[in-house]
Structures are given as structure tokens and as C-alpha cells.
Amino acid sequence: MAPAHSTDSRVSAGIVALAAIALLIGGAFAGLLFEGVHDFSGAWAAFDPYLLRVIRFTLWQAALSTLLSVAPALFVARALSRHPRFFGRAFILQLFAVPLALPAIVAALGILALYGRAGYFAGVLAVIGGGSWPGIYGLSGILVAHVFFNLPLATRLFLEALQTIPSDQWRLASQLGMAARPAFRLIEWPTLRAALPGVAGLVFMLCITSFTIVLILGGGPAATTLEVGIYQALRFDFDPARAVTLTLLQIALTFIVVLALTRLGANVVGDTNLPVAQRRYLSVNRSETWLNAMLIALALLFVVAPMAATVMAGLGADLGRLAGEATVRQATLTSVVLAFLSALLSVTLSLALTMARRALALNRRAGRKTMLEHATDTGAGFVLVVPPIVVGAGWFLLLRHVGDVFAIAPVMVVTVNAVMAMPFALRAVRPAYDAASERHERLCAQLGIAGWNRLMLVDWPSLRRPLATAFAFAMALSLGDLGVIALFGSDSVQTLPYLLLARMGSYRTEDAAGLALLLGLVCLALIVAAHWLGREKVRDA
Amino acid sequence: MRTLLYSLVSAMTVVLSGPALAKDKLTVYTYESFTADWGPGPVVKKEFEAECGCDVEFVSVADGVALLNRVKLEGASTKADIVLGLDTNLTADAKASGLFAPHGAVTDVNVPGGWSDDTFVPFDYGYFAVVYDTEKLKTPPKSLKNLVEGSADDKIVIQDPRTSTPGLGLLLWVKSVYGDKAPEAWAKLKAKVLTVTPGWSEAYGLFTKGEAPMVLSYTTSPAYHMVAENTERYQAASFEEGEYLQIEVAGITTTGAKNPLAAKFMAFMTGPKFQDAIPETNWMFPAGKTDKPLNPAFDKLVKPTKTLLFSPEEVAANRKAWVDEWLAVMSK
Amino acid sequence: MRDGAASRLEKGAPVRLDKVSFSYGEAPLVFDVEFATAKITAIMGPSGSGKSTLLNLVAGFETPQSGRVLIGGVDVSAEPPSVRPVSMVFQENNLFAHLSVEQNVGLGRSPSLRLTEADHAAIAEALARTGLAGKERRLPRELSGGERQRVALARVLVRNRPVLLLDEPFASLGPALRDDMLDLVAAVHAERGMTVLFVTHQPEDARRIGEHIVFLDNGLVAATGKADDFFTGAGPEAFRRYIGASAGHAVSRDVARKRT
């Protein structure tokens, strides 16, 4: 119960952010419901026996994908944290942010270039399996693709968590001669365990909304997610009421699962309150080094191989001509500008929510969390399970009477992508903010450093790195977006993924491959830039 | 920093800038590949602007389905004068929206089965077909029955009728051949289906990547490969039962009914200047008179022995039931 | 406001806790005590007796459940820490790691670091006074532990508040260094005459600069009095038990003051 006014501005920032998000989602629902209010039959008709099967499959594939992405990521992240310095480490981490930016179809083709019926590994796999290789269509294909997207993501997030372990603990471990195994059990695992529900929840949400991957690699409608139903409702049937019903169902299901996940991890709250490690005191023996190297190499191979396949396909395109095309250049510029703006908005929202959550937690002490705190905590993450097409369509309906829908298209693309990227940004910013706050809270209160002053003088310098990470993530995600742009895209707003799909749709497969390469490169360049901007200034003592 | 800011601002200006409003303007909503640099759009725009002394603005969205939805989303306040790129499977739905006005002209078009509709005018047509890779498949199926009952080793990639027009086309094709026995046919065909994609692009991408020797596409697809890539590797299979027809149409919206340019455009659309551009930019057959003869590559294409087509009303009335029927079989 | 703070506080202000009760959910702490104005009071007591909590209540990091915190006769119970006429030095984390020595001190003048010429002069003077001249541009990680606490004291000087709270600020320093720091505190106190509340575990610290002692035990103020009385055996039984053998034989304060 610290004096309330010392934290007001942070809480209000969080409330503003929450209100903006609620407005975005709620407004869209209102738009759809208003339109669909005269015909609710479609909404009720959605509840048929087939829906049950869809729900079962949706949950099942999401659960398996989460398990297979998150469990190995724990060990890969640990391996990376045990070796804080080796050649190419930073680059590996930057590469790990690229899959997020790839449109699902590009990733699927990349994966199939390896494990497909005509893939590079088809020969080997056929020999192993005996007979001809049937490809990875079915659940296995879905899982491989989802792990490709989410293993690198989870690895990066776990690594962020591991980096908040105070250096004193490592010194102590080193001094006590703690071997790798007890060090993992006593030092790393508690931190990872604390981060686990959040990361698993995030990955689960991404997988539950998967659509293109599930259909293409799943082999057919036996593998159908709720998201397909939502798309069908809006794209083919134009049944807004049903789209809203299915979306609410999707949110409810995810809520239950995430709640269960939080319960699992609720008893171990990670104590990330101490100084962030400046130096690590690690003694990693030879055999562990080998093991870690193997782990990292395997993960790298798994993530990089489909990207390499994408690069190879892209090199087959007439890159010179593509780069010279005005359309391509314009689309690249549009993509970068839109992604930049939505990343900016996304990081701002995340920071506001993080600050509010921390301020509320400090005020609360041992008491129960308020609804507001829950909302700034896990609640905000649920935006991920609202399909962008639902938000887009809802606002379209709402605004069409008011103004020029073309003019709002870029605004919609920026805002929706910002909100969709926010849960990622949140995970990157929160641990660092909480740790910094633990160090600075009393000092700031004492010296009266609050609001804007605090942001600029205290929080910004200590959060620059995680903010850059969050920014890179958000930007990568927005760059690859096809959900909103598919609805709002027109000649005036063309992004790279949009152009890519358009080329594919007109037999220009090679152009599309070239654009995929370009998209990947732009994404990588942005991530490298964000990393560079966020690096800590090195001063000689 | 300042240059970054400058480029941001200028990019936003480009992104946000509306068209100039000097001359009379015609707004045409269409699908993406129509207006692409290599599509018919640029030619059509140039020719019509020269003829009418006006400005043509294209607004393009992903495909025909998205097009109809876009118009529905915008409702009566739509800016579109003309909506170009719906197919006959969507026209009943489009009419029911009440957003389209009668074209009020005599249409001089030539599509298989003839045409009479007071709202929509066709601008091109094509047939759905199974396209195969001659390097992978030596004996292509000779009929739909052949495809359904053939070896399960020869895989085909199809599209989902819930999210894609060709997917719906195949569904209707099977229905028109098998009638009430369609579920049984699907049950057999299912073993040959490698995967079901959300749209045509994904399916064709998998096909050209070599994942499957067959894909559901159009009889005109091989023409693209022959003309643009100079290869006869990809061919369409000719089916004894005939091929299912897709007719692409355009209509005047209630907004366009107030713009005299709209009717002019509809007349222009069925004329040779528009129609000449269609075959080698949209890779479909022209629905009106042309001045230029078709590229010889088109003569090599499969000519359907029979044209299959449900009326728009039949499709509208049965689509949900038929898709559910398909779903029941395919998701087992 | 800055000028006001500087001018109104030539001398220390009285600090009083009027039946202040506070609890972390366990047994409540109850403080009812008045600290000698413009004097250094050492607050001692076993671990968990509530020493730091008492300082936090005065500083405003904790809010009493009942009772009043009075500084200079004014009830400040509801005021946020930055408004109270109080400076505090913690055991650690007194500095922002990314800001230079000069900036860290400057924050004592302006929380937005918008500093006037006069401010800069005051900062330079405070740094010189605390023996940090020439280290203005260093970052905290380039300083020794003792130097870091000197920066904190320099900031206390530029803030110039009538009450100074010291929460075991020198606990992690070596004996000689600690003595230097204590002498610095004593010298600063001699100049400014603020009321100093000094939490420590070390009897010799209390003896070196403490004029008064407040002894806490079990969440209550167990005894108060002059330091000399406490160390010459007149202190309460609990206090003697607490300091144990080290105070068994009375040592002259003069000897204690100058360690060689």
C-alpha cells in the first residue's frame, strides 16, 4: 500500500493501453454483430457434430505442437545461455526471429522442399521407411511446421528469462563447484519453470489459430481448425454472426487451456528481482560443451534448413528484374513502413501494460490480484486468438458509413498487427522491466522520479535491449502478415506478402520464391538493425 | 533520423494518397491478378481511358470471393461503379445483396451454353481441369471416373470448397457427374488426395514444386507454361464426362448506375480492345469478339467434349448441403 | 519548491512516530517514539525487530495502518516519499547504473535532470566535499563500493533535506573505510545539523557517531536514551544481551573515535 499517486501515471498508461485494445476488438465485434443481428441462424447452425471434431482436433494439434516446441526450446535456450560467447551466437538468435515473418505458405513450401514427397530428404526417408516416401502430410506435417515457427520463438523467450538470473547465483554455483545437472535443477529450472506457463501459453495460442499450415500440411478437412470455420464464415458465407460465435468459442477454449497452464506454474513465481547478470561465472566442462554444441546445431539445422530451401528457391528467380520492378520496391517500402509503425505501437502498448502490471503488483503486495492486474498480465495475450480478419471485417462494417474505408486501410493494418504482435513484445519486455523496477523503485520514489522523467532517465536506458528485441519481434510478425492485408489490401496498399501471394496466384511461382527471399532478407536486416540499435554502449573502465 | 522520418512521411503519403479528381472517374473493383503488371488491367485501363477521356481506377482484392465480400462490407456506400471478376457460383449471392443494378444492354457475348442475365455480363470463361506433370505421370486419367478409381499412388492436390472457387468448382463437377453418388465418389477420390489447400495458389505451388503429379486447375493453365515458359511439360487431362465451366462476369453496382461511364465500360468490355487482352494476360478464353486470333498455344489445349454447369440458383440453393456432404466424407 | 526546500531547512526537523502500527500480515509492529532533533540517533535491534520498517515508514515507502508520522510537526503519513523532507541512503542500489556520478547526484536537485548553473555548482561542491572530485563522468560500475556510497552522500548534500535516513549504508564496507564514511557523515551532520536516523548492526558505529540510541525489540521500541548511557552499562538488559561481549567492558569514546 505505497502511496497511490506515486504510481498513478503507470497504471493510467496501462489502462489507456487496455482501453485501446478493448476498443479495437470490441468495436470489431460490435460491427459484426450489428451487421449479423438480423440473422443469427448461421451462428446456431455452427454448432453441429462436426464442430466437436474440429474443436478436438484444434486442441489436440495445438497441445502437441506446444509440447514439441517448448520442451526442446528449454534445452536449446539453456545450451545457449551456458555459452554466452561464441562465434555466430548473435546471428543464430537473429535468424531465430525470421520464421515469424515468413507467410505460412512460404514456410510450408520450405518445409516440403525438405520433407515433402519431392523433397531433398525424400530419397533417404524412402530408404529408411521402405518403399516410396508419402511426404509428411497429416499431423506430423503440422507439427513440423509449428515447431519450425515456435521452437525459435520459445528459445529466444526462455533465453531472455535465463538472462535475468542474477550473477551472484552463478558465482555461488561456481564457487560451490555445482555441476551442470544440479545447476540446472537449482538455478536454471526455477527460472525456466516460472517462464514456462507464459511461453507455453503464447505458443499454444499461435498454434490454435493456425489455418494455412493446418490445411496444407494436414492433408485435408480431417485436419481442420476453428480458424477455418471463422474464415469460411467471413470469406465465403459472409455470416458475421457465425464468425463472432466461433471466435468467442475459440477465445473461451484458449482461456481454459491457458488458465490450466497458469495453475500448473502458479506455485513457482520466479524471483527475478536481483541485478541482471553483467558477467557470468560459468564452468562448463568438455562433455557438456559437446552436448550443448550438438543441441544448438540440431536446432539450428531444423530452423535453418527450411529457410535455406526458401533461399535456394529464391535464388532461382530473376532477382535483378524483381528488384527493378517499381511494384516490388513500392511494396517493400510499404511493408517496412507499416511494420515499423505497428512495431512502434506494439512496443508502446506492451510497455504501458508492463508498467501498469508492475505498479499494480507493487501496490497489492500479498493481496489478491485485481481484475485490472489480470488484464494487464495474462489477459492481454488473448488478442492472439482473435483472428485478424474478424477485427478487420468488423471495423470495415463499422466505418463504412463514416468515412473512406480506403483511407483507414493502412491504419487498420498498423493497429491490428500491433495488437497481434503485442503478446510477443510483452514477453520480451516484462522480465527486464520487473528486474529494473526492483532495483530502482525505492530510489525513484525517494527522488521523485516519475512519469515521463522516469521513462526517459531510468527505464529507457535499462530497457533499451529488451525493447529492441520486442521491436524486432513485433516488426517481423507484422512484416509477414497476410490476415489483415488480405481484407484491406488494394492497389494503394500492397505489402510484400500480399504481392507474393498475388504472384503465386498468377503462375509466377518463381517471382513468389524471389519475393519470399526478399521478405526474409528484409526481416533479417530489420532484426539485425534492431539488435544493433539496442546494444549496450560499451565503455572502457 | 531526419531522413528516416522523411521517408516514413513520404511513404505514408504515398500509401494514403487518394487519386486526383480532375476528370470523370470510373472505379472498378476487381481481383488482384487482373490489375497486376502482367494482367489485363494496364491494357484495359489505357484503352478505355483513351476512348472515354476519363480516369479509370482499379481497386483489387485477392480473388472473386474476396471481391464480393468487399462489396458487401462496404454496402450501398461502396465506391465501386463496376465489380469485375465474380463467377457464376457467386452471382446469385451477389444479386441477393441488392447492391447490383441491371445493366440494361443487349449483351453480345459468346460463352458455352449461351448467356442471358439482366445484371451480369461475362468477360471471359474457362474450364476446370486436372493439370498433370508429364514427367511424373505417363498415363493421365481419361475421365473423372478414371481419376476417382485410379491408383492411390498418383496423388492430386485440390482446394477446399469452403475457402476457394476452384475447390467449389471441383465439388460441383463431381456433383454434376455423380449426382447422388457424389459422396461415394469422394470416398474413393479421398485416397488420392495428397492434401487440400485453402486456395488455388497454394495448390498450384505444391504441384510445380513436384509434390504431386496432378492438381485441380484450368484447361488454360498449360497455355501459360507454353507461352511464357516455352514448355509443354504441364498438360490438362481431358475427361470423357466433360469439364466444369467457370464464367467470369462483371456487373454495375447501385453506385455505378448513377455513373454514365459504367454502362460505357460494360459495352467496351465485350468489345475487341478488352477481349484481345484476355487470353494471354488472364489466361482464360475471351467471352466477346476479338480482333486478333488466339495464340496457337490455345489450339493445343484440351477442348471439352461436354460443358458442365449448374445454374447460379442451383448452386446458391445447394452449396451448403453439398459442402457439408463433402466435409462428412473427407473428414472421416 | 527546490529553493524552498533548501532555505527552510537550515536545521534538522523533529521526527515523531505517533502510535504508528504496521504489519506485513504477521504480528504487527507498533512504534511510538520521538527522535532527537538535529542529532544522530542510532537505531539498533536484532534482525526482524523492525529497524528497516521504521525507516521505510519515515521515508514513505510504507504507509502506517494507524497512527501518524510527523516530520517537523507536520503529519506526512499520506505523502509520497519524494515530497517528504527526507533523504535516504540504502545498503545498495543507491545509484542508477547507466548514469554518471554527476547525473546520479544531479537527480537530487531535479528528477528530470534539468540543471541550472547553480545546481551544477552545488553538485561540484558536493562531489568535492565527498572526495569525488575528478570522478564526475564515471559510471557506478567503475567505482569502488565506498565511492558509490560517497556518491549517495553527495546527493544527500545537494538535496539538503532536514532528515537523513541511513539504512545500514556501510555494512558491506571494510572497517577502515567504514570509519571514513562515518566520519564523513558526522562532518556533514556537523555542517548541516539535520536529524539523522541511522540503522546499524555495529555497536562501534553507533558509538562512533551516535548521540542517541533507539533500541527495537520484537516490533516495539524497547528503550531509548543517550548513547553514552547505553554503552556504559546503563542500557536495558535486552540491549546488553544484544551487543554481547563487545560492550562488556566500557571503552572510552575518545579511544573509539580514532582507530589507528
Short mmCIF file of C-alpha atoms in Angstrom, two decimals, chain A residues 6 48 129 276 323 369 457 521 526:
data_model
loop_
_atom_site.label_atom_id
_atom_site.label_comp_id
_atom_site.label_asym_id
_atom_site.label_seq_id
_atom_site.Cartn_x
_atom_site.Cartn_y
_atom_site.Cartn_z
CA SER A 6 3.49 7.75 -6.94
CA ASP A 48 -23.15 -29.31 -35.25
CA GLY A 129 10.80 -46.32 -44.48
CA VAL A 276 20.79 -8.72 -14.05
CA ALA A 323 14.42 -5.65 -57.59
CA LYS A 369 -4.77 -9.78 -7.90
CA LEU A 457 16.05 8.75 -17.44
CA LEU A 521 16.15 -10.71 -46.03
CA LEU A 526 15.47 -5.25 -39.56
#
